[in-house]
């Protein structure tokens, strides 16, 4: 058992025993060795279910929306991406800061569960980092109430968050001709199931009522066809423009393996070039580029 895991269990047990929180949200071991899904702990004796391993992938921030109207205080373990999701929810007035207790974890990076399943447990050491971790810019939490420190141990992060790597796929797509790009994206979204898993997992998708749940609005239909799928994709991408925290959860949960983050990162790259460098979910006081107006904003549409 890792020192980090021991600390997590002990701290969760202490918070619940003292009645300081009503629930602790972390991770537990799933059905398979390569799955460590979210755990919702309400009793001190259940804290031994909590785990910390290389498959604690889920961003836990989104689950707070299920308890946004409770008067109880909830504790949450947060990696870098989870903490950025918390800031996103706070900026969107979705949660009250006083009702959450954040326990920060310095994350060395998590591994790709799908590739782990394909390789098998005997080749566990060969499982690569999850795509969302390869160019993570904030492995340490950016907001927390307390920070759990690991006792050394080898890091598993294999890549650095260089701009070249962060936008490598975007650069590759930008080098294509318009016809090639159109063929690429139509090929991807022809496979879209419109299951909305990407929307459901995203901390930035927190509207009280989603337009795509209102077919009577006339904006979108139920047809499984290219135009409807691409309309959904671009609408959601623009909805999170300047608000995407790059946690990669949308792409991770897509059953068809659509490169959703390539579209999100294209918008991030364009916003940085137009309005200056900005990372969503890092500074609670910083307003997103599309959430404010400045006199020196570019007006290239004239």
PDB file of C-alpha atoms in Angstrom:
ATOM      1  CA  UNK A   1       0.000   0.000   0.000  1.00  0.00           C
ATOM      2  CA  UNK A   2       1.390   3.406  -0.962  1.00  0.00           C
ATOM      3  CA  UNK A   3       2.101   6.083   1.608  1.00  0.00           C
ATOM      4  CA  UNK A   4      -0.243   8.401  -0.319  1.00  0.00           C
ATOM      5  CA  UNK A   5      -3.081   5.884  -0.097  1.00  0.00           C
ATOM      6  CA  UNK A   6      -2.543   5.404   3.631  1.00  0.00           C
ATOM      7  CA  UNK A   7      -2.672   9.157   4.170  1.00  0.00           C
ATOM      8  CA  UNK A   8      -5.824   9.479   2.087  1.00  0.00           C
ATOM      9  CA  UNK A   9      -7.651   6.797   4.055  1.00  0.00           C
ATOM     10  CA  UNK A  10      -6.523   8.174   7.403  1.00  0.00           C
ATOM     11  CA  UNK A  11      -7.522  11.734   6.562  1.00  0.00           C
ATOM     12  CA  UNK A  12     -10.909  10.701   5.157  1.00  0.00           C
ATOM     13  CA  UNK A  13     -11.607   8.591   8.239  1.00  0.00           C
ATOM     14  CA  UNK A  14     -10.687  11.489  10.512  1.00  0.00           C
ATOM     15  CA  UNK A  15     -12.904  13.993   8.696  1.00  0.00           C
ATOM     16  CA  UNK A  16     -15.916  11.663   8.747  1.00  0.00           C
ATOM     17  CA  UNK A  17     -15.423  10.568  12.362  1.00  0.00           C
ATOM     18  CA  UNK A  18     -15.245  14.168  13.563  1.00  0.00           C
ATOM     19  CA  UNK A  19     -18.320  15.071  11.515  1.00  0.00           C
ATOM     20  CA  UNK A  20     -16.433  17.792   9.670  1.00  0.00           C
ATOM     21  CA  UNK A  21     -17.800  16.489   6.364  1.00  0.00           C
ATOM     22  CA  UNK A  22     -20.733  14.262   5.414  1.00  0.00           C
ATOM     23  CA  UNK A  23     -19.059  12.621   2.440  1.00  0.00           C
ATOM     24  CA  UNK A  24     -15.614  12.060   0.987  1.00  0.00           C
ATOM     25  CA  UNK A  25     -15.247  11.634  -2.771  1.00  0.00           C
ATOM     26  CA  UNK A  26     -12.165   9.789  -3.983  1.00  0.00           C
ATOM     27  CA  UNK A  27     -11.371   6.651  -5.972  1.00  0.00           C
ATOM     28  CA  UNK A  28     -11.775   2.933  -5.303  1.00  0.00           C
ATOM     29  CA  UNK A  29     -10.747  -0.228  -7.118  1.00  0.00           C
ATOM     30  CA  UNK A  30     -13.162  -1.210  -9.856  1.00  0.00           C
ATOM     31  CA  UNK A  31     -14.161  -4.499 -11.415  1.00  0.00           C
ATOM     32  CA  UNK A  32     -10.950  -4.725 -13.413  1.00  0.00           C
ATOM     33  CA  UNK A  33      -7.354  -4.049 -12.401  1.00  0.00           C
ATOM     34  CA  UNK A  34      -7.119  -1.108 -14.808  1.00  0.00           C
ATOM     35  CA  UNK A  35     -10.172   0.703 -13.402  1.00  0.00           C
ATOM     36  CA  UNK A  36     -10.254   2.949 -10.329  1.00  0.00           C
ATOM     37  CA  UNK A  37     -13.639   4.698 -10.562  1.00  0.00           C
ATOM     38  CA  UNK A  38     -15.035   7.366  -8.183  1.00  0.00           C
ATOM     39  CA  UNK A  39     -15.902   6.349  -4.641  1.00  0.00           C
ATOM     40  CA  UNK A  40     -18.465   8.108  -2.449  1.00  0.00           C
ATOM     41  CA  UNK A  41     -17.672   7.427   1.203  1.00  0.00           C
ATOM     42  CA  UNK A  42     -20.079   8.389   3.989  1.00  0.00           C
ATOM     43  CA  UNK A  43     -19.000   6.052   6.810  1.00  0.00           C
ATOM     44  CA  UNK A  44     -15.553   6.018   8.500  1.00  0.00           C
ATOM     45  CA  UNK A  45     -15.353   2.223   8.312  1.00  0.00           C
ATOM     46  CA  UNK A  46     -15.630   2.369   4.512  1.00  0.00           C
ATOM     47  CA  UNK A  47     -12.526   4.526   4.078  1.00  0.00           C
ATOM     48  CA  UNK A  48     -10.381   1.469   3.354  1.00  0.00           C
ATOM     49  CA  UNK A  49     -12.109   1.356  -0.025  1.00  0.00           C
ATOM     50  CA  UNK A  50     -10.148   4.435  -1.076  1.00  0.00           C
ATOM     51  CA  UNK A  51      -7.206   3.817  -3.381  1.00  0.00           C
ATOM     52  CA  UNK A  52      -4.500   5.832  -5.075  1.00  0.00           C
ATOM     53  CA  UNK A  53      -2.878   4.203  -8.089  1.00  0.00           C
ATOM     54  CA  UNK A  54      -2.022   4.913 -11.703  1.00  0.00           C
ATOM     55  CA  UNK A  55      -5.642   4.432 -12.802  1.00  0.00           C
ATOM     56  CA  UNK A  56      -7.285   7.133 -10.641  1.00  0.00           C
ATOM     57  CA  UNK A  57      -8.195   8.880 -13.858  1.00  0.00           C
ATOM     58  CA  UNK A  58     -11.644  10.373 -13.339  1.00  0.00           C
ATOM     59  CA  UNK A  59     -11.874  14.109 -12.751  1.00  0.00           C
ATOM     60  CA  UNK A  60     -13.955  14.216  -9.573  1.00  0.00           C
ATOM     61  CA  UNK A  61     -15.030  17.874  -9.796  1.00  0.00           C
ATOM     62  CA  UNK A  62     -18.116  17.206 -11.943  1.00  0.00           C
ATOM     63  CA  UNK A  63     -19.681  14.949  -9.306  1.00  0.00           C
ATOM     64  CA  UNK A  64     -20.150  17.922  -6.996  1.00  0.00           C
ATOM     65  CA  UNK A  65     -23.018  19.054  -9.230  1.00  0.00           C
ATOM     66  CA  UNK A  66     -25.039  16.121  -7.924  1.00  0.00           C
ATOM     67  CA  UNK A  67     -24.818  17.662  -4.442  1.00  0.00           C
ATOM     68  CA  UNK A  68     -24.975  21.374  -5.264  1.00  0.00           C
ATOM     69  CA  UNK A  69     -28.178  21.889  -3.263  1.00  0.00           C
ATOM     70  CA  UNK A  70     -27.125  19.995  -0.152  1.00  0.00           C
ATOM     71  CA  UNK A  71     -26.355  21.855   3.044  1.00  0.00           C
ATOM     72  CA  UNK A  72     -23.717  19.281   3.977  1.00  0.00           C
ATOM     73  CA  UNK A  73     -20.011  19.776   3.506  1.00  0.00           C
ATOM     74  CA  UNK A  74     -18.239  17.391   1.120  1.00  0.00           C
ATOM     75  CA  UNK A  75     -14.536  16.545   0.994  1.00  0.00           C
ATOM     76  CA  UNK A  76     -12.924  15.884  -2.359  1.00  0.00           C
ATOM     77  CA  UNK A  77      -9.494  14.600  -3.341  1.00  0.00           C
ATOM     78  CA  UNK A  78      -8.153  16.737  -6.183  1.00  0.00           C
ATOM     79  CA  UNK A  79      -5.339  16.262  -8.664  1.00  0.00           C
ATOM     80  CA  UNK A  80      -4.273  19.182 -10.812  1.00  0.00           C
ATOM     81  CA  UNK A  81      -7.062  18.698 -13.351  1.00  0.00           C
ATOM     82  CA  UNK A  82      -9.682  18.085 -10.653  1.00  0.00           C
ATOM     83  CA  UNK A  83      -8.715  21.346  -8.936  1.00  0.00           C
ATOM     84  CA  UNK A  84      -9.018  23.253 -12.216  1.00  0.00           C
ATOM     85  CA  UNK A  85     -12.498  21.771 -12.545  1.00  0.00           C
ATOM     86  CA  UNK A  86     -13.307  23.109  -9.071  1.00  0.00           C
ATOM     87  CA  UNK A  87     -12.274  26.613 -10.127  1.00  0.00           C
ATOM     88  CA  UNK A  88     -14.409  26.252 -13.236  1.00  0.00           C
ATOM     89  CA  UNK A  89     -17.453  25.360 -11.117  1.00  0.00           C
ATOM     90  CA  UNK A  90     -16.754  28.181  -8.658  1.00  0.00           C
ATOM     91  CA  UNK A  91     -16.452  30.734 -11.465  1.00  0.00           C
ATOM     92  CA  UNK A  92     -19.727  29.497 -12.910  1.00  0.00           C
ATOM     93  CA  UNK A  93     -21.398  29.836  -9.475  1.00  0.00           C
ATOM     94  CA  UNK A  94     -22.257  26.141  -9.501  1.00  0.00           C
ATOM     95  CA  UNK A  95     -20.882  25.322  -6.042  1.00  0.00           C
ATOM     96  CA  UNK A  96     -20.205  27.157  -2.774  1.00  0.00           C
ATOM     97  CA  UNK A  97     -16.583  27.228  -1.701  1.00  0.00           C
ATOM     98  CA  UNK A  98     -17.606  26.914   1.953  1.00  0.00           C
ATOM     99  CA  UNK A  99     -19.333  23.587   1.273  1.00  0.00           C
ATOM    100  CA  UNK A 100     -16.330  21.768  -0.160  1.00  0.00           C
ATOM    101  CA  UNK A 101     -13.132  20.683   1.556  1.00  0.00           C
ATOM    102  CA  UNK A 102     -10.362  20.081  -0.959  1.00  0.00           C
ATOM    103  CA  UNK A 103      -7.540  17.640  -0.261  1.00  0.00           C
ATOM    104  CA  UNK A 104      -4.802  18.217  -2.823  1.00  0.00           C
ATOM    105  CA  UNK A 105      -2.677  15.466  -4.363  1.00  0.00           C
ATOM    106  CA  UNK A 106       0.461  16.003  -6.427  1.00  0.00           C
ATOM    107  CA  UNK A 107      -0.234  13.812  -9.442  1.00  0.00           C
ATOM    108  CA  UNK A 108       2.620  12.059 -11.284  1.00  0.00           C
ATOM    109  CA  UNK A 109       0.250  11.261 -14.131  1.00  0.00           C
ATOM    110  CA  UNK A 110      -2.261   8.455 -14.625  1.00  0.00           C
ATOM    111  CA  UNK A 111      -2.149   5.673 -17.173  1.00  0.00           C
ATOM    112  CA  UNK A 112      -4.329   4.820 -20.147  1.00  0.00           C
ATOM    113  CA  UNK A 113      -6.984   2.331 -19.040  1.00  0.00           C
ATOM    114  CA  UNK A 114      -7.952   1.276 -22.564  1.00  0.00           C
ATOM    115  CA  UNK A 115      -4.388   0.436 -23.504  1.00  0.00           C
ATOM    116  CA  UNK A 116      -3.958  -1.330 -20.164  1.00  0.00           C
ATOM    117  CA  UNK A 117      -6.922  -3.568 -20.987  1.00  0.00           C
ATOM    118  CA  UNK A 118      -5.402  -4.353 -24.390  1.00  0.00           C
ATOM    119  CA  UNK A 119      -1.922  -5.114 -23.023  1.00  0.00           C
ATOM    120  CA  UNK A 120      -3.007  -7.213 -20.050  1.00  0.00           C
ATOM    121  CA  UNK A 121      -1.977  -7.132 -16.412  1.00  0.00           C
ATOM    122  CA  UNK A 122       1.244  -9.046 -17.008  1.00  0.00           C
ATOM    123  CA  UNK A 123       2.442  -6.058 -19.077  1.00  0.00           C
ATOM    124  CA  UNK A 124       1.267  -3.451 -16.588  1.00  0.00           C
ATOM    125  CA  UNK A 125       4.631  -1.712 -16.539  1.00  0.00           C
ATOM    126  CA  UNK A 126       4.352  -1.038 -20.283  1.00  0.00           C
ATOM    127  CA  UNK A 127       1.059   0.853 -20.067  1.00  0.00           C
ATOM    128  CA  UNK A 128       1.638   4.428 -21.297  1.00  0.00           C
ATOM    129  CA  UNK A 129       0.433   7.620 -19.695  1.00  0.00           C
ATOM    130  CA  UNK A 130      -3.073   8.732 -20.475  1.00  0.00           C
ATOM    131  CA  UNK A 131      -3.125  11.200 -23.343  1.00  0.00           C
ATOM    132  CA  UNK A 132      -4.478  13.940 -21.091  1.00  0.00           C
ATOM    133  CA  UNK A 133      -1.439  13.590 -18.816  1.00  0.00           C
ATOM    134  CA  UNK A 134       1.278  13.668 -21.447  1.00  0.00           C
ATOM    135  CA  UNK A 135       1.215  17.436 -21.740  1.00  0.00           C
ATOM    136  CA  UNK A 136      -0.487  18.416 -18.506  1.00  0.00           C
ATOM    137  CA  UNK A 137       0.528  21.941 -17.480  1.00  0.00           C
ATOM    138  CA  UNK A 138      -0.614  21.694 -13.856  1.00  0.00           C
ATOM    139  CA  UNK A 139       0.043  18.291 -12.256  1.00  0.00           C
ATOM    140  CA  UNK A 140      -0.193  19.906  -8.822  1.00  0.00           C
ATOM    141  CA  UNK A 141      -3.554  21.220  -7.563  1.00  0.00           C
ATOM    142  CA  UNK A 142      -4.084  24.948  -8.024  1.00  0.00           C
ATOM    143  CA  UNK A 143      -6.610  25.215  -5.181  1.00  0.00           C
ATOM    144  CA  UNK A 144      -6.871  23.133  -2.002  1.00  0.00           C
ATOM    145  CA  UNK A 145      -7.440  23.286   1.751  1.00  0.00           C
ATOM    146  CA  UNK A 146      -4.659  20.846   2.547  1.00  0.00           C
ATOM    147  CA  UNK A 147      -2.030  19.036   0.512  1.00  0.00           C
ATOM    148  CA  UNK A 148      -1.023  15.404   0.911  1.00  0.00           C
ATOM    149  CA  UNK A 149       2.647  14.790   0.180  1.00  0.00           C
ATOM    150  CA  UNK A 150       3.980  11.548  -1.231  1.00  0.00           C
ATOM    151  CA  UNK A 151       7.146  10.037   0.228  1.00  0.00           C
ATOM    152  CA  UNK A 152       9.357  10.083  -2.825  1.00  0.00           C
ATOM    153  CA  UNK A 153       8.968   7.194  -5.241  1.00  0.00           C
ATOM    154  CA  UNK A 154       9.569   7.208  -9.004  1.00  0.00           C
ATOM    155  CA  UNK A 155       7.461   9.533 -11.098  1.00  0.00           C
ATOM    156  CA  UNK A 156       5.675   8.057 -14.092  1.00  0.00           C
ATOM    157  CA  UNK A 157       5.231  11.264 -16.046  1.00  0.00           C
ATOM    158  CA  UNK A 158       7.083  10.794 -19.321  1.00  0.00           C
ATOM    159  CA  UNK A 159       6.513  14.065 -21.184  1.00  0.00           C
ATOM    160  CA  UNK A 160       6.844  17.761 -20.586  1.00  0.00           C
ATOM    161  CA  UNK A 161       4.082  20.268 -21.236  1.00  0.00           C
ATOM    162  CA  UNK A 162       5.836  22.067 -24.062  1.00  0.00           C
ATOM    163  CA  UNK A 163       3.727  24.227 -26.408  1.00  0.00           C
ATOM    164  CA  UNK A 164       4.902  22.057 -29.305  1.00  0.00           C
ATOM    165  CA  UNK A 165       3.616  18.905 -27.663  1.00  0.00           C
ATOM    166  CA  UNK A 166       0.492  20.478 -26.245  1.00  0.00           C
ATOM    167  CA  UNK A 167      -0.666  21.605 -29.700  1.00  0.00           C
ATOM    168  CA  UNK A 168       1.059  18.931 -31.801  1.00  0.00           C
ATOM    169  CA  UNK A 169      -2.185  17.438 -33.102  1.00  0.00           C
ATOM    170  CA  UNK A 170      -3.589  20.914 -33.802  1.00  0.00           C
ATOM    171  CA  UNK A 171      -0.491  21.794 -35.819  1.00  0.00           C
ATOM    172  CA  UNK A 172      -0.828  18.572 -37.790  1.00  0.00           C
ATOM    173  CA  UNK A 173      -4.438  19.348 -38.665  1.00  0.00           C
ATOM    174  CA  UNK A 174      -3.660  22.956 -39.532  1.00  0.00           C
ATOM    175  CA  UNK A 175      -1.056  21.736 -42.038  1.00  0.00           C
ATOM    176  CA  UNK A 176      -3.779  19.896 -43.981  1.00  0.00           C
ATOM    177  CA  UNK A 177      -5.623  21.420 -46.905  1.00  0.00           C
ATOM    178  CA  UNK A 178      -9.247  22.495 -46.263  1.00  0.00           C
ATOM    179  CA  UNK A 179     -10.506  19.442 -48.134  1.00  0.00           C
ATOM    180  CA  UNK A 180      -8.278  17.137 -46.093  1.00  0.00           C
ATOM    181  CA  UNK A 181      -9.449  18.666 -42.834  1.00  0.00           C
ATOM    182  CA  UNK A 182     -13.074  18.366 -43.875  1.00  0.00           C
ATOM    183  CA  UNK A 183     -12.570  14.714 -44.766  1.00  0.00           C
ATOM    184  CA  UNK A 184     -10.845  14.119 -41.434  1.00  0.00           C
ATOM    185  CA  UNK A 185     -13.562  15.667 -39.272  1.00  0.00           C
ATOM    186  CA  UNK A 186     -16.489  14.245 -41.222  1.00  0.00           C
ATOM    187  CA  UNK A 187     -14.883  10.835 -40.937  1.00  0.00           C
ATOM    188  CA  UNK A 188     -14.638  11.257 -37.170  1.00  0.00           C
ATOM    189  CA  UNK A 189     -18.123  12.627 -36.549  1.00  0.00           C
ATOM    190  CA  UNK A 190     -19.803  10.171 -38.892  1.00  0.00           C
ATOM    191  CA  UNK A 191     -19.035   7.722 -36.059  1.00  0.00           C
ATOM    192  CA  UNK A 192     -20.485   9.923 -33.299  1.00  0.00           C
ATOM    193  CA  UNK A 193     -23.283   8.185 -31.384  1.00  0.00           C
ATOM    194  CA  UNK A 194     -24.630  11.392 -29.850  1.00  0.00           C
ATOM    195  CA  UNK A 195     -24.493   9.621 -26.482  1.00  0.00           C
ATOM    196  CA  UNK A 196     -23.481  12.942 -24.847  1.00  0.00           C
ATOM    197  CA  UNK A 197     -20.890  11.222 -22.651  1.00  0.00           C
ATOM    198  CA  UNK A 198     -18.475  14.054 -23.488  1.00  0.00           C
ATOM    199  CA  UNK A 199     -20.967  16.634 -22.275  1.00  0.00           C
ATOM    200  CA  UNK A 200     -21.957  14.691 -19.183  1.00  0.00           C
ATOM    201  CA  UNK A 201     -18.362  14.307 -17.924  1.00  0.00           C
ATOM    202  CA  UNK A 202     -17.237  17.880 -18.630  1.00  0.00           C
ATOM    203  CA  UNK A 203     -16.965  20.323 -15.659  1.00  0.00           C
ATOM    204  CA  UNK A 204     -17.440  23.237 -18.072  1.00  0.00           C
ATOM    205  CA  UNK A 205     -20.727  21.749 -19.331  1.00  0.00           C
ATOM    206  CA  UNK A 206     -22.811  22.661 -16.325  1.00  0.00           C
ATOM    207  CA  UNK A 207     -25.842  24.445 -17.767  1.00  0.00           C
ATOM    208  CA  UNK A 208     -29.032  23.944 -15.794  1.00  0.00           C
ATOM    209  CA  UNK A 209     -30.711  22.724 -18.978  1.00  0.00           C
ATOM    210  CA  UNK A 210     -28.804  21.705 -22.090  1.00  0.00           C
ATOM    211  CA  UNK A 211     -30.052  22.773 -25.518  1.00  0.00           C
ATOM    212  CA  UNK A 212     -29.417  19.247 -26.788  1.00  0.00           C
ATOM    213  CA  UNK A 213     -31.983  17.899 -24.357  1.00  0.00           C
ATOM    214  CA  UNK A 214     -34.633  20.152 -25.877  1.00  0.00           C
ATOM    215  CA  UNK A 215     -35.424  18.782 -29.315  1.00  0.00           C
ATOM    216  CA  UNK A 216     -38.583  20.872 -29.431  1.00  0.00           C
ATOM    217  CA  UNK A 217     -36.438  24.023 -29.556  1.00  0.00           C
ATOM    218  CA  UNK A 218     -35.802  23.510 -33.270  1.00  0.00           C
ATOM    219  CA  UNK A 219     -32.058  23.973 -32.893  1.00  0.00           C
ATOM    220  CA  UNK A 220     -31.227  20.307 -33.140  1.00  0.00           C
ATOM    221  CA  UNK A 221     -32.860  17.077 -34.123  1.00  0.00           C
ATOM    222  CA  UNK A 222     -32.625  13.487 -32.987  1.00  0.00           C
ATOM    223  CA  UNK A 223     -31.344  12.219 -36.334  1.00  0.00           C
ATOM    224  CA  UNK A 224     -28.091  10.283 -36.340  1.00  0.00           C
ATOM    225  CA  UNK A 225     -26.548  12.031 -39.303  1.00  0.00           C
ATOM    226  CA  UNK A 226     -23.426  13.988 -40.160  1.00  0.00           C
ATOM    227  CA  UNK A 227     -24.910  17.488 -40.047  1.00  0.00           C
ATOM    228  CA  UNK A 228     -26.541  16.967 -36.646  1.00  0.00           C
ATOM    229  CA  UNK A 229     -23.423  15.351 -35.201  1.00  0.00           C
ATOM    230  CA  UNK A 230     -21.142  18.125 -36.398  1.00  0.00           C
ATOM    231  CA  UNK A 231     -23.578  20.771 -35.210  1.00  0.00           C
ATOM    232  CA  UNK A 232     -23.440  19.198 -31.762  1.00  0.00           C
ATOM    233  CA  UNK A 233     -19.643  19.020 -31.846  1.00  0.00           C
ATOM    234  CA  UNK A 234     -19.001  22.621 -32.853  1.00  0.00           C
ATOM    235  CA  UNK A 235     -21.725  23.992 -30.564  1.00  0.00           C
ATOM    236  CA  UNK A 236     -20.271  22.208 -27.550  1.00  0.00           C
ATOM    237  CA  UNK A 237     -16.722  23.218 -28.500  1.00  0.00           C
ATOM    238  CA  UNK A 238     -17.700  26.895 -28.692  1.00  0.00           C
ATOM    239  CA  UNK A 239     -19.688  26.578 -25.465  1.00  0.00           C
ATOM    240  CA  UNK A 240     -16.499  25.637 -23.612  1.00  0.00           C
ATOM    241  CA  UNK A 241     -14.262  28.034 -25.561  1.00  0.00           C
ATOM    242  CA  UNK A 242     -12.013  29.799 -23.071  1.00  0.00           C
ATOM    243  CA  UNK A 243     -13.435  27.563 -20.318  1.00  0.00           C
ATOM    244  CA  UNK A 244     -11.978  24.150 -21.205  1.00  0.00           C
ATOM    245  CA  UNK A 245      -9.578  23.035 -18.452  1.00  0.00           C
ATOM    246  CA  UNK A 246      -7.877  20.459 -20.726  1.00  0.00           C
ATOM    247  CA  UNK A 247      -8.643  17.551 -18.413  1.00  0.00           C
ATOM    248  CA  UNK A 248      -9.345  15.392 -21.472  1.00  0.00           C
ATOM    249  CA  UNK A 249     -12.265  13.606 -19.855  1.00  0.00           C
ATOM    250  CA  UNK A 250     -14.479  14.185 -22.905  1.00  0.00           C
ATOM    251  CA  UNK A 251     -12.077  12.328 -25.153  1.00  0.00           C
ATOM    252  CA  UNK A 252     -11.388   9.605 -22.594  1.00  0.00           C
ATOM    253  CA  UNK A 253     -15.036   8.604 -22.224  1.00  0.00           C
ATOM    254  CA  UNK A 254     -15.938   8.814 -25.928  1.00  0.00           C
ATOM    255  CA  UNK A 255     -16.909   5.247 -26.928  1.00  0.00           C
ATOM    256  CA  UNK A 256     -15.896   5.938 -30.534  1.00  0.00           C
ATOM    257  CA  UNK A 257     -12.475   7.401 -29.731  1.00  0.00           C
ATOM    258  CA  UNK A 258     -13.174  10.725 -31.446  1.00  0.00           C
ATOM    259  CA  UNK A 259     -10.275  13.198 -30.903  1.00  0.00           C
ATOM    260  CA  UNK A 260     -12.449  15.782 -29.182  1.00  0.00           C
ATOM    261  CA  UNK A 261      -9.500  17.519 -27.517  1.00  0.00           C
ATOM    262  CA  UNK A 262      -7.980  18.337 -30.897  1.00  0.00           C
ATOM    263  CA  UNK A 263     -10.970  20.602 -31.548  1.00  0.00           C
ATOM    264  CA  UNK A 264     -10.870  22.065 -28.035  1.00  0.00           C
ATOM    265  CA  UNK A 265      -7.142  22.727 -28.245  1.00  0.00           C
ATOM    266  CA  UNK A 266      -7.515  24.384 -31.645  1.00  0.00           C
ATOM    267  CA  UNK A 267      -9.848  26.901 -30.015  1.00  0.00           C
ATOM    268  CA  UNK A 268      -7.482  27.322 -27.050  1.00  0.00           C
ATOM    269  CA  UNK A 269      -4.569  27.952 -29.421  1.00  0.00           C
ATOM    270  CA  UNK A 270      -6.566  30.527 -31.391  1.00  0.00           C
ATOM    271  CA  UNK A 271      -7.710  32.320 -28.235  1.00  0.00           C
ATOM    272  CA  UNK A 272      -4.118  32.518 -26.995  1.00  0.00           C
ATOM    273  CA  UNK A 273      -3.021  34.048 -30.298  1.00  0.00           C
ATOM    274  CA  UNK A 274      -5.905  36.514 -30.383  1.00  0.00           C
ATOM    275  CA  UNK A 275      -6.210  37.547 -26.735  1.00  0.00           C
ATOM    276  CA  UNK A 276      -2.941  36.498 -25.110  1.00  0.00           C
ATOM    277  CA  UNK A 277      -1.944  33.460 -23.077  1.00  0.00           C
ATOM    278  CA  UNK A 278      -4.717  32.146 -20.869  1.00  0.00           C
ATOM    279  CA  UNK A 279      -5.365  28.846 -19.090  1.00  0.00           C
ATOM    280  CA  UNK A 280      -8.836  28.120 -17.798  1.00  0.00           C
ATOM    281  CA  UNK A 281      -9.325  26.963 -14.231  1.00  0.00           C
ATOM    282  CA  UNK A 282      -5.989  28.184 -12.905  1.00  0.00           C
ATOM    283  CA  UNK A 283      -6.773  31.574 -11.366  1.00  0.00           C
ATOM    284  CA  UNK A 284     -10.095  32.018  -9.576  1.00  0.00           C
ATOM    285  CA  UNK A 285     -10.020  35.773 -10.186  1.00  0.00           C
ATOM    286  CA  UNK A 286      -9.058  35.669 -13.873  1.00  0.00           C
ATOM    287  CA  UNK A 287     -11.945  36.047 -16.296  1.00  0.00           C
ATOM    288  CA  UNK A 288     -11.935  33.982 -19.506  1.00  0.00           C
ATOM    289  CA  UNK A 289     -11.150  35.825 -22.764  1.00  0.00           C
ATOM    290  CA  UNK A 290     -14.695  35.501 -24.076  1.00  0.00           C
ATOM    291  CA  UNK A 291     -16.168  36.559 -20.741  1.00  0.00           C
ATOM    292  CA  UNK A 292     -14.866  40.120 -20.853  1.00  0.00           C
ATOM    293  CA  UNK A 293     -14.279  42.967 -23.273  1.00  0.00           C
ATOM    294  CA  UNK A 294     -11.170  45.084 -23.774  1.00  0.00           C
ATOM    295  CA  UNK A 295     -10.706  48.072 -26.029  1.00  0.00           C
ATOM    296  CA  UNK A 296      -7.627  46.503 -27.595  1.00  0.00           C
ATOM    297  CA  UNK A 297      -9.393  43.268 -28.516  1.00  0.00           C
ATOM    298  CA  UNK A 298      -8.767  42.338 -32.179  1.00  0.00           C
ATOM    299  CA  UNK A 299     -11.525  43.282 -34.620  1.00  0.00           C
ATOM    300  CA  UNK A 300     -10.493  41.341 -37.674  1.00  0.00           C
ATOM    301  CA  UNK A 301     -14.109  40.840 -38.700  1.00  0.00           C
ATOM    302  CA  UNK A 302     -14.288  44.420 -40.093  1.00  0.00           C
TER     303      UNK A 302
END
